Amino acid sequence: MPFLLPAHTGLRAVAALLVVCFHYSIHVGDPGAAVNRILLNGYLGVDLFFVLSGFIIHHVYRAQFAEGRIAARYATFLRYRLARIYPVHVAMLLVLVFFQILASAHSGGGLPADYSPGAILAALALVQGWFGIAAPNGVAWSVSAEWFVYLVYPGALVLSCRLPVAVRIAVLCGLLLILQLFWQQNPLLRVVPEFALGAFAYEAALRLRHRLQEFRWLGAAVFAATLLMLGVFQPVLIVPLGFCFAALLVALVNPRDDLARVLSGPVALYLGEISYSLYMVHSPWREILKKAAHRFEINLSSASGMVLSVVTALALAALVYHTVEMPARHLLRGRKSQAPQDIGLTSMSSLDVLGPLEPARDRTVG
């Protein structure tokens, strides 16, 4: 049975909060050079999500799809992934469209371009990120990009298993070169190399995890190096940063690692559980906060204002997680909700960037 990865759930919270703080920091004055640069680079938390997704998807499905029986498992794999990412995505889309229609009716104007029928259909089909289509809830471009790698992962894995190791490494190097040159031009040129890097990082973790037990400080050291890169270098070099993310994922497979112990705590685990809802609600909530601040003369241009914004976004994310995300997931998967202790890896270890995967030991999955 695959080894447990609880710290990677807590790491999802870190990635989500980086993105949230990036968006919310527009209200805040300069809090200090290094801190400000980390906030300005917080959007790169999405890249941590992508690398982490490749790591965890590979962790859970590597053995199953490597056997080559894609046809029997592909539909179930996609159904489980769609059940995880789609309900909150559609819920936020419907809420935003509803309020935009009300706002347009009140002002007497038309709908913005990103609320056109074509944009809404693209968002519903999860292809808006593929073609650079502006759609409601702009952060959902990354959900669209994730959906693409879910579609191609099983076939890519079977193909890669038939290639020599040297060829696989050469392909990865080519993908990383594409990432460095074109990552800002199309989301697919960003997600595919980083997802592949995460999968390679998992292969490294399989070989190194027993040797890592002597290095309890390694996770904290890599995390510090990552923050240093985010806080010092501007612009950040995306491929070296990706390697920092990959090294962090490998270091955290060691349950004795000091940082892994922190990220495996109950608070970090819960924040990791609600991180997808947080990611999806924080941008619309930001717009509501901006309008409320203007109307009621609330000062959000301070560190305390930013803390208030983040805390209220977390509360809203928890509400969405318990009322939309979890119930809809269990409904679409066609089975009753199970307690974490009954489903092995799901709640603590097999959690990718966009939510829990099914336990690898459940052979009915994917």
Short mmCIF file of N, CA, C and O in Angstrom, two decimals, residues 50-176:
data_model
loop_
_atom_site.label_atom_id
_atom_site.label_comp_id
_atom_site.label_asym_id
_atom_site.label_seq_id
_atom_site.Cartn_x
_atom_site.Cartn_y
_atom_site.Cartn_z
N PHE A 50 0.28 22.81 -9.20
CA PHE A 50 0.45 21.95 -10.37
C PHE A 50 1.49 20.85 -10.11
O PHE A 50 1.29 19.69 -10.48
N VAL A 51 2.62 21.22 -9.50
CA VAL A 51 3.65 20.22 -9.19
C VAL A 51 3.11 19.22 -8.17
O VAL A 51 3.30 18.00 -8.30
N LEU A 52 2.42 19.72 -7.17
CA LEU A 52 1.83 18.85 -6.15
C LEU A 52 0.79 17.92 -6.74
O LEU A 52 0.69 16.75 -6.36
N SER A 53 0.02 18.41 -7.69
CA SER A 53 -0.98 17.58 -8.33
C SER A 53 -0.34 16.41 -9.06
O SER A 53 -0.80 15.26 -8.94
N GLY A 54 0.72 16.67 -9.81
CA GLY A 54 1.42 15.58 -10.49
C GLY A 54 1.97 14.56 -9.51
O GLY A 54 1.93 13.35 -9.75
N PHE A 55 2.50 15.05 -8.41
CA PHE A 55 3.07 14.18 -7.38
C PHE A 55 2.00 13.25 -6.80
O PHE A 55 2.20 12.03 -6.70
N ILE A 56 0.85 13.81 -6.42
CA ILE A 56 -0.17 13.02 -5.74
C ILE A 56 -0.97 12.15 -6.71
O ILE A 56 -1.29 11.00 -6.40
N ILE A 57 -1.30 12.67 -7.88
CA ILE A 57 -1.98 11.83 -8.86
C ILE A 57 -1.13 10.61 -9.18
O ILE A 57 -1.61 9.48 -9.27
N HIS A 58 0.16 10.82 -9.33
CA HIS A 58 1.07 9.71 -9.63
C HIS A 58 1.16 8.76 -8.43
O HIS A 58 1.25 7.54 -8.60
N HIS A 59 1.13 9.33 -7.25
CA HIS A 59 1.16 8.52 -6.02
C HIS A 59 -0.02 7.54 -5.98
O HIS A 59 0.14 6.37 -5.64
N VAL A 60 -1.18 8.02 -6.35
CA VAL A 60 -2.39 7.20 -6.21
C VAL A 60 -2.62 6.28 -7.41
O VAL A 60 -3.00 5.12 -7.25
N TYR A 61 -2.36 6.80 -8.63
CA TYR A 61 -2.79 6.05 -9.82
C TYR A 61 -1.65 5.42 -10.60
O TYR A 61 -1.90 4.71 -11.59
N ARG A 62 -0.43 5.63 -10.19
CA ARG A 62 0.71 5.10 -10.93
C ARG A 62 0.61 3.60 -11.16
O ARG A 62 0.74 3.11 -12.29
N ALA A 63 0.40 2.83 -10.10
CA ALA A 63 0.37 1.37 -10.22
C ALA A 63 -0.80 0.89 -11.06
O ALA A 63 -0.68 -0.08 -11.82
N GLN A 64 -1.93 1.57 -10.94
CA GLN A 64 -3.12 1.11 -11.65
C GLN A 64 -3.01 1.33 -13.16
O GLN A 64 -3.25 0.41 -13.94
N PHE A 65 -2.64 2.54 -13.58
CA PHE A 65 -2.59 2.81 -15.00
C PHE A 65 -1.33 2.27 -15.67
O PHE A 65 -1.31 2.04 -16.88
N ALA A 66 -0.27 2.06 -14.90
CA ALA A 66 0.95 1.50 -15.48
C ALA A 66 0.72 0.10 -16.01
O ALA A 66 1.46 -0.39 -16.87
N GLU A 67 -0.30 -0.58 -15.50
CA GLU A 67 -0.62 -1.92 -15.98
C GLU A 67 -1.18 -1.88 -17.40
O GLU A 67 -1.25 -2.92 -18.06
N GLY A 68 -1.61 -0.72 -17.85
CA GLY A 68 -2.05 -0.57 -19.23
C GLY A 68 -3.53 -0.72 -19.46
O GLY A 68 -4.01 -0.53 -20.59
N ARG A 69 -4.30 -1.05 -18.45
CA ARG A 69 -5.74 -1.26 -18.62
C ARG A 69 -6.48 0.07 -18.46
O ARG A 69 -7.22 0.28 -17.51
N ILE A 70 -6.28 0.96 -19.42
CA ILE A 70 -6.86 2.29 -19.33
C ILE A 70 -8.36 2.25 -19.53
O ILE A 70 -9.13 2.89 -18.81
N ALA A 71 -8.82 1.50 -20.54
CA ALA A 71 -10.23 1.52 -20.93
C ALA A 71 -11.14 1.18 -19.76
O ALA A 71 -12.21 1.78 -19.59
N ALA A 72 -10.74 0.23 -18.94
CA ALA A 72 -11.60 -0.23 -17.84
C ALA A 72 -11.65 0.77 -16.69
O ALA A 72 -12.56 0.71 -15.87
N ARG A 73 -10.67 1.67 -16.62
CA ARG A 73 -10.55 2.55 -15.46
C ARG A 73 -10.65 4.03 -15.78
O ARG A 73 -10.84 4.84 -14.88
N TYR A 74 -10.53 4.35 -17.05
CA TYR A 74 -10.45 5.76 -17.44
C TYR A 74 -11.71 6.53 -17.06
O TYR A 74 -11.65 7.62 -16.49
N ALA A 75 -12.88 5.98 -17.38
CA ALA A 75 -14.13 6.68 -17.12
C ALA A 75 -14.33 6.90 -15.62
O ALA A 75 -14.78 7.98 -15.19
N THR A 76 -13.99 5.90 -14.81
CA THR A 76 -14.14 6.05 -13.37
C THR A 76 -13.17 7.08 -12.82
O THR A 76 -13.52 7.88 -11.94
N PHE A 77 -11.96 7.06 -13.32
CA PHE A 77 -10.96 8.06 -12.92
C PHE A 77 -11.47 9.47 -13.18
O PHE A 77 -11.43 10.34 -12.30
N LEU A 78 -11.99 9.71 -14.38
CA LEU A 78 -12.47 11.04 -14.73
C LEU A 78 -13.72 11.40 -13.92
O LEU A 78 -13.90 12.57 -13.54
N ARG A 79 -14.56 10.42 -13.66
CA ARG A 79 -15.76 10.70 -12.87
C ARG A 79 -15.38 11.15 -11.46
O ARG A 79 -15.96 12.10 -10.93
N TYR A 80 -14.41 10.49 -10.87
CA TYR A 80 -13.98 10.89 -9.53
C TYR A 80 -13.31 12.25 -9.53
O TYR A 80 -13.50 13.05 -8.61
N ARG A 81 -12.54 12.52 -10.55
CA ARG A 81 -11.89 13.83 -10.61
C ARG A 81 -12.91 14.94 -10.86
O ARG A 81 -12.84 16.01 -10.28
N LEU A 82 -13.85 14.67 -11.76
CA LEU A 82 -14.87 15.67 -12.06
C LEU A 82 -15.76 15.93 -10.84
O LEU A 82 -16.15 17.07 -10.57
N ALA A 83 -16.08 14.86 -10.10
CA ALA A 83 -16.89 15.01 -8.90
C ALA A 83 -16.20 15.89 -7.87
O ALA A 83 -16.86 16.54 -7.05
N ARG A 84 -14.91 15.97 -7.93
CA ARG A 84 -14.15 16.76 -6.96
C ARG A 84 -14.03 18.22 -7.36
O ARG A 84 -14.14 19.11 -6.52
N ILE A 85 -13.81 18.48 -8.66
CA ILE A 85 -13.54 19.86 -9.06
C ILE A 85 -14.76 20.60 -9.58
O ILE A 85 -14.82 21.83 -9.51
N TYR A 86 -15.77 19.87 -10.08
CA TYR A 86 -16.85 20.52 -10.82
C TYR A 86 -17.90 21.19 -9.95
O TYR A 86 -18.36 22.29 -10.29
N PRO A 87 -18.38 20.58 -8.87
CA PRO A 87 -19.48 21.21 -8.12
C PRO A 87 -19.18 22.62 -7.64
O PRO A 87 -20.01 23.53 -7.83
N VAL A 88 -18.04 22.84 -7.01
CA VAL A 88 -17.72 24.19 -6.53
C VAL A 88 -17.52 25.14 -7.71
O VAL A 88 -17.95 26.31 -7.66
N HIS A 89 -16.90 24.65 -8.76
CA HIS A 89 -16.70 25.47 -9.94
C HIS A 89 -18.04 25.94 -10.51
O HIS A 89 -18.23 27.14 -10.78
N VAL A 90 -18.98 25.03 -10.67
CA VAL A 90 -20.29 25.39 -11.23
C VAL A 90 -21.07 26.27 -10.26
O VAL A 90 -21.73 27.23 -10.68
N ALA A 91 -20.98 25.96 -8.98
CA ALA A 91 -21.69 26.77 -7.99
C ALA A 91 -21.22 28.22 -8.03
O ALA A 91 -22.04 29.16 -8.05
N MET A 92 -19.90 28.43 -8.07
CA MET A 92 -19.39 29.80 -8.13
C MET A 92 -19.75 30.46 -9.45
O MET A 92 -20.06 31.66 -9.50
N LEU A 93 -19.75 29.70 -10.53
CA LEU A 93 -20.12 30.24 -11.83
C LEU A 93 -21.57 30.73 -11.83
O LEU A 93 -21.86 31.83 -12.29
N LEU A 94 -22.47 29.92 -11.28
CA LEU A 94 -23.88 30.29 -11.24
C LEU A 94 -24.10 31.52 -10.37
O LEU A 94 -24.89 32.41 -10.72
N VAL A 95 -23.44 31.56 -9.22
CA VAL A 95 -23.59 32.72 -8.33
C VAL A 95 -23.11 33.99 -9.03
O VAL A 95 -23.78 35.04 -8.98
N LEU A 96 -21.95 33.93 -9.68
CA LEU A 96 -21.41 35.11 -10.33
C LEU A 96 -22.28 35.56 -11.49
O LEU A 96 -22.50 36.77 -11.68
N VAL A 97 -22.77 34.61 -12.28
CA VAL A 97 -23.64 34.97 -13.41
C VAL A 97 -24.93 35.62 -12.90
O VAL A 97 -25.40 36.63 -13.44
N PHE A 98 -25.49 35.06 -11.84
CA PHE A 98 -26.73 35.61 -11.28
C PHE A 98 -26.54 37.06 -10.84
O PHE A 98 -27.34 37.95 -11.19
N PHE A 99 -25.49 37.32 -10.09
CA PHE A 99 -25.29 38.68 -9.59
C PHE A 99 -24.88 39.64 -10.71
O PHE A 99 -25.22 40.83 -10.65
N GLN A 100 -24.18 39.13 -11.72
CA GLN A 100 -23.83 40.00 -12.84
C GLN A 100 -25.07 40.39 -13.64
O GLN A 100 -25.19 41.54 -14.10
N ILE A 101 -26.01 39.47 -13.80
CA ILE A 101 -27.26 39.79 -14.48
C ILE A 101 -28.04 40.85 -13.70
O ILE A 101 -28.58 41.80 -14.27
N LEU A 102 -28.09 40.69 -12.38
CA LEU A 102 -28.77 41.69 -11.55
C LEU A 102 -28.08 43.06 -11.67
O LEU A 102 -28.76 44.09 -11.80
N ALA A 103 -26.74 43.06 -11.63
CA ALA A 103 -26.01 44.33 -11.72
C ALA A 103 -26.22 44.99 -13.08
O ALA A 103 -26.39 46.21 -13.17
N SER A 104 -26.22 44.19 -14.13
CA SER A 104 -26.42 44.75 -15.47
C SER A 104 -27.84 45.28 -15.64
O SER A 104 -28.05 46.33 -16.26
N ALA A 105 -28.81 44.57 -15.07
CA ALA A 105 -30.19 45.04 -15.14
C ALA A 105 -30.36 46.35 -14.37
O ALA A 105 -31.10 47.25 -14.80
N HIS A 106 -29.67 46.46 -13.25
CA HIS A 106 -29.77 47.67 -12.43
C HIS A 106 -29.13 48.87 -13.12
O HIS A 106 -29.64 49.99 -13.06
N SER A 107 -28.00 48.61 -13.78
CA SER A 107 -27.29 49.71 -14.43
C SER A 107 -27.81 50.01 -15.84
O SER A 107 -27.51 51.06 -16.40
N GLY A 108 -28.57 49.06 -16.40
CA GLY A 108 -29.07 49.25 -17.74
C GLY A 108 -28.08 48.92 -18.83
O GLY A 108 -28.34 49.16 -20.02
N GLY A 109 -26.92 48.39 -18.46
CA GLY A 109 -25.90 48.03 -19.44
C GLY A 109 -25.96 46.56 -19.81
O GLY A 109 -26.76 45.79 -19.27
N GLY A 110 -25.10 46.18 -20.73
CA GLY A 110 -25.04 44.79 -21.14
C GLY A 110 -24.08 43.99 -20.29
O GLY A 110 -23.40 44.54 -19.40
N LEU A 111 -24.01 42.71 -20.55
CA LEU A 111 -23.09 41.85 -19.82
C LEU A 111 -21.67 42.04 -20.32
O LEU A 111 -21.45 42.22 -21.53
N PRO A 112 -20.67 42.00 -19.43
CA PRO A 112 -19.27 42.08 -19.87
C PRO A 112 -18.91 40.90 -20.78
O PRO A 112 -19.60 39.87 -20.81
N ALA A 113 -17.81 41.04 -21.49
CA ALA A 113 -17.40 40.00 -22.44
C ALA A 113 -17.14 38.67 -21.75
O ALA A 113 -17.40 37.60 -22.33
N ASP A 114 -16.62 38.72 -20.52
CA ASP A 114 -16.33 37.46 -19.84
C ASP A 114 -17.59 36.79 -19.28
O ASP A 114 -17.50 35.71 -18.69
N TYR A 115 -18.75 37.42 -19.50
CA TYR A 115 -20.03 36.81 -19.14
C TYR A 115 -20.88 36.51 -20.37
O TYR A 115 -22.09 36.30 -20.26
N SER A 116 -20.25 36.51 -21.53
CA SER A 116 -20.97 36.18 -22.75
C SER A 116 -21.37 34.71 -22.76
O SER A 116 -20.77 33.89 -22.03
N PRO A 117 -22.38 34.33 -23.54
CA PRO A 117 -22.75 32.91 -23.60
C PRO A 117 -21.59 31.99 -23.95
O PRO A 117 -21.45 30.90 -23.39
N GLY A 118 -20.73 32.44 -24.89
CA GLY A 118 -19.59 31.61 -25.27
C GLY A 118 -18.62 31.41 -24.13
O GLY A 118 -18.10 30.30 -23.93
N ALA A 119 -18.36 32.47 -23.35
CA ALA A 119 -17.44 32.37 -22.22
C ALA A 119 -18.01 31.45 -21.15
O ALA A 119 -17.28 30.64 -20.55
N ILE A 120 -19.32 31.56 -20.90
CA ILE A 120 -19.95 30.72 -19.88
C ILE A 120 -19.93 29.26 -20.32
O ILE A 120 -19.66 28.35 -19.52
N LEU A 121 -20.21 29.00 -21.59
CA LEU A 121 -20.17 27.62 -22.08
C LEU A 121 -18.76 27.05 -22.00
O LEU A 121 -18.57 25.88 -21.66
N ALA A 122 -17.75 27.88 -22.33
CA ALA A 122 -16.37 27.42 -22.22
C ALA A 122 -16.02 27.08 -20.79
O ALA A 122 -15.33 26.07 -20.52
N ALA A 123 -16.49 27.89 -19.84
CA ALA A 123 -16.23 27.61 -18.43
C ALA A 123 -16.94 26.33 -17.99
O ALA A 123 -16.38 25.53 -17.24
N LEU A 124 -18.16 26.13 -18.44
CA LEU A 124 -18.90 24.91 -18.10
C LEU A 124 -18.20 23.67 -18.66
O LEU A 124 -18.22 22.61 -18.04
N ALA A 125 -17.59 23.81 -19.82
CA ALA A 125 -16.88 22.70 -20.45
C ALA A 125 -15.46 22.55 -19.93
O ALA A 125 -14.75 21.62 -20.32
N LEU A 126 -15.02 23.47 -19.07
CA LEU A 126 -13.67 23.46 -18.50
C LEU A 126 -12.59 23.56 -19.57
O LEU A 126 -11.53 22.94 -19.48
N VAL A 127 -12.84 24.37 -20.59
CA VAL A 127 -11.84 24.55 -21.65
C VAL A 127 -11.41 26.02 -21.76
O VAL A 127 -10.63 26.35 -22.66
N GLN A 128 -11.91 26.89 -20.89
CA GLN A 128 -11.60 28.31 -21.04
C GLN A 128 -10.11 28.58 -20.93
O GLN A 128 -9.56 29.43 -21.63
N GLY A 129 -9.42 27.83 -20.07
CA GLY A 129 -7.99 28.03 -19.92
C GLY A 129 -7.19 27.52 -21.10
O GLY A 129 -6.08 28.00 -21.35
N TRP A 130 -7.72 26.57 -21.83
CA TRP A 130 -7.01 26.01 -22.97
C TRP A 130 -6.84 27.05 -24.08
O TRP A 130 -5.85 27.05 -24.79
N PHE A 131 -7.87 27.89 -24.23
CA PHE A 131 -7.92 28.79 -25.38
C PHE A 131 -7.82 30.26 -24.97
O PHE A 131 -8.07 31.15 -25.79
N GLY A 132 -7.50 30.51 -23.70
CA GLY A 132 -7.34 31.88 -23.24
C GLY A 132 -8.63 32.68 -23.24
O GLY A 132 -8.61 33.88 -23.50
N ILE A 133 -9.75 32.03 -22.96
CA ILE A 133 -11.04 32.69 -22.95
C ILE A 133 -11.30 33.29 -21.57
O ILE A 133 -11.28 32.57 -20.57
N ALA A 134 -11.52 34.59 -21.51
CA ALA A 134 -11.86 35.24 -20.25
C ALA A 134 -13.26 34.81 -19.84
O ALA A 134 -14.21 34.93 -20.63
N ALA A 135 -13.41 34.30 -18.63
CA ALA A 135 -14.69 33.77 -18.17
C ALA A 135 -14.89 34.19 -16.72
O ALA A 135 -13.96 34.63 -16.05
N PRO A 136 -16.13 34.05 -16.20
CA PRO A 136 -16.37 34.39 -14.79
C PRO A 136 -15.46 33.60 -13.86
O PRO A 136 -15.09 32.47 -14.16
N ASN A 137 -15.12 34.24 -12.73
CA ASN A 137 -14.20 33.65 -11.75
C ASN A 137 -12.88 33.31 -12.43
O ASN A 137 -12.55 32.13 -12.65
N GLY A 138 -12.12 34.34 -12.71
CA GLY A 138 -10.90 34.18 -13.50
C GLY A 138 -9.92 33.14 -12.98
O GLY A 138 -9.17 32.55 -13.77
N VAL A 139 -9.91 32.89 -11.65
CA VAL A 139 -8.95 31.92 -11.12
C VAL A 139 -9.23 30.51 -11.59
O VAL A 139 -8.37 29.62 -11.49
N ALA A 140 -10.43 30.28 -12.16
CA ALA A 140 -10.79 28.93 -12.61
C ALA A 140 -10.02 28.51 -13.85
O ALA A 140 -10.16 27.36 -14.30
N TRP A 141 -9.19 29.39 -14.41
CA TRP A 141 -8.36 28.97 -15.54
C TRP A 141 -7.48 27.78 -15.14
O TRP A 141 -7.21 26.89 -15.97
N SER A 142 -7.03 27.76 -13.88
CA SER A 142 -6.16 26.68 -13.44
C SER A 142 -6.93 25.37 -13.28
O SER A 142 -6.37 24.29 -13.46
N VAL A 143 -8.23 25.46 -12.97
CA VAL A 143 -9.06 24.26 -12.91
C VAL A 143 -9.20 23.67 -14.31
O VAL A 143 -9.13 22.45 -14.50
N SER A 144 -9.38 24.54 -15.28
CA SER A 144 -9.44 24.11 -16.67
C SER A 144 -8.13 23.44 -17.09
O SER A 144 -8.13 22.40 -17.76
N ALA A 145 -7.01 24.02 -16.68
CA ALA A 145 -5.71 23.43 -17.01
C ALA A 145 -5.53 22.07 -16.34
O ALA A 145 -5.02 21.12 -16.96
N GLU A 146 -5.96 21.96 -15.10
CA GLU A 146 -5.88 20.68 -14.39
C GLU A 146 -6.72 19.62 -15.10
O GLU A 146 -6.32 18.46 -15.19
N TRP A 147 -7.90 20.01 -15.55
CA TRP A 147 -8.77 19.06 -16.24
C TRP A 147 -8.07 18.49 -17.49
O TRP A 147 -8.20 17.31 -17.80
N PHE A 148 -7.29 19.33 -18.16
CA PHE A 148 -6.56 18.84 -19.33
C PHE A 148 -5.57 17.74 -18.95
O PHE A 148 -5.51 16.70 -19.63
N VAL A 149 -4.80 17.95 -17.88
CA VAL A 149 -3.82 16.92 -17.52
C VAL A 149 -4.50 15.66 -16.99
O VAL A 149 -3.98 14.55 -17.15
N TYR A 150 -5.68 15.80 -16.39
CA TYR A 150 -6.42 14.60 -16.00
C TYR A 150 -6.79 13.78 -17.23
O TYR A 150 -6.73 12.54 -17.22
N LEU A 151 -7.18 14.46 -18.30
CA LEU A 151 -7.58 13.77 -19.52
C LEU A 151 -6.43 12.99 -20.14
O LEU A 151 -6.63 11.90 -20.68
N VAL A 152 -5.23 13.55 -20.09
CA VAL A 152 -4.11 12.94 -20.81
C VAL A 152 -3.21 12.08 -19.93
O VAL A 152 -2.40 11.30 -20.44
N TYR A 153 -3.33 12.20 -18.60
CA TYR A 153 -2.40 11.50 -17.71
C TYR A 153 -2.37 9.99 -17.91
O TYR A 153 -1.27 9.41 -18.03
N PRO A 154 -3.50 9.28 -17.93
CA PRO A 154 -3.42 7.82 -18.05
C PRO A 154 -2.68 7.37 -19.31
O PRO A 154 -1.81 6.50 -19.25
N GLY A 155 -3.01 7.97 -20.45
CA GLY A 155 -2.33 7.59 -21.68
C GLY A 155 -0.85 7.96 -21.67
O GLY A 155 0.00 7.18 -22.13
N ALA A 156 -0.54 9.14 -21.14
CA ALA A 156 0.86 9.55 -21.06
C ALA A 156 1.66 8.62 -20.16
O ALA A 156 2.83 8.32 -20.44
N LEU A 157 1.05 8.17 -19.07
CA LEU A 157 1.75 7.26 -18.16
C LEU A 157 2.05 5.93 -18.84
O LEU A 157 3.18 5.42 -18.74
N VAL A 158 1.07 5.36 -19.52
CA VAL A 158 1.28 4.09 -20.21
C VAL A 158 2.38 4.24 -21.26
O VAL A 158 3.27 3.37 -21.39
N LEU A 159 2.35 5.34 -22.00
CA LEU A 159 3.39 5.56 -23.01
C LEU A 159 4.76 5.72 -22.38
O LEU A 159 5.75 5.13 -22.85
N SER A 160 4.85 6.47 -21.28
CA SER A 160 6.15 6.71 -20.64
C SER A 160 6.74 5.42 -20.07
O SER A 160 7.97 5.27 -20.04
N CYS A 161 5.88 4.51 -19.63
CA CYS A 161 6.37 3.25 -19.07
C CYS A 161 7.06 2.38 -20.12
O CYS A 161 7.82 1.47 -19.78
N ARG A 162 6.79 2.65 -21.37
CA ARG A 162 7.39 1.87 -22.45
C ARG A 162 8.70 2.50 -22.96
O ARG A 162 9.34 1.95 -23.85
N LEU A 163 9.05 3.65 -22.40
CA LEU A 163 10.25 4.35 -22.85
C LEU A 163 11.40 4.10 -21.89
O LEU A 163 11.20 3.97 -20.68
N PRO A 164 12.63 4.08 -22.39
CA PRO A 164 13.79 3.98 -21.50
C PRO A 164 13.88 5.19 -20.58
O PRO A 164 13.36 6.27 -20.90
N VAL A 165 14.51 5.01 -19.44
CA VAL A 165 14.62 6.09 -18.46
C VAL A 165 15.28 7.31 -19.07
O VAL A 165 14.86 8.45 -18.82
N ALA A 166 16.31 7.10 -19.88
CA ALA A 166 17.02 8.23 -20.48
C ALA A 166 16.09 9.06 -21.37
O ALA A 166 16.17 10.29 -21.39
N VAL A 167 15.21 8.39 -22.07
CA VAL A 167 14.27 9.10 -22.94
C VAL A 167 13.26 9.88 -22.09
O VAL A 167 12.91 11.01 -22.42
N ARG A 168 12.81 9.28 -20.99
CA ARG A 168 11.87 9.98 -20.11
C ARG A 168 12.51 11.26 -19.56
O ARG A 168 11.86 12.31 -19.49
N ILE A 169 13.77 11.16 -19.16
CA ILE A 169 14.46 12.33 -18.62
C ILE A 169 14.61 13.39 -19.71
O ILE A 169 14.44 14.60 -19.46
N ALA A 170 14.92 12.96 -20.93
CA ALA A 170 15.06 13.90 -22.04
C ALA A 170 13.73 14.60 -22.32
O ALA A 170 13.70 15.82 -22.58
N VAL A 171 12.64 13.86 -22.25
CA VAL A 171 11.31 14.46 -22.46
C VAL A 171 11.03 15.49 -21.37
O VAL A 171 10.53 16.59 -21.64
N LEU A 172 11.34 15.14 -20.12
CA LEU A 172 11.13 16.08 -19.03
C LEU A 172 11.95 17.34 -19.23
O LEU A 172 11.46 18.46 -19.03
N CYS A 173 13.20 17.19 -19.64
CA CYS A 173 14.05 18.36 -19.89
C CYS A 173 13.46 19.24 -20.99
O CYS A 173 13.47 20.47 -20.89
N GLY A 174 12.93 18.61 -22.02
CA GLY A 174 12.29 19.37 -23.08
C GLY A 174 11.06 20.13 -22.59
O GLY A 174 10.84 21.29 -22.94
N LEU A 175 10.27 19.47 -21.76
CA LEU A 175 9.09 20.12 -21.21
C LEU A 175 9.47 21.30 -20.31
O LEU A 175 8.82 22.35 -20.34
N LEU A 176 10.53 21.13 -19.53
CA LEU A 176 10.96 22.21 -18.65
C LEU A 176 11.52 23.39 -19.45
O LEU A 176 11.37 24.55 -19.05
#
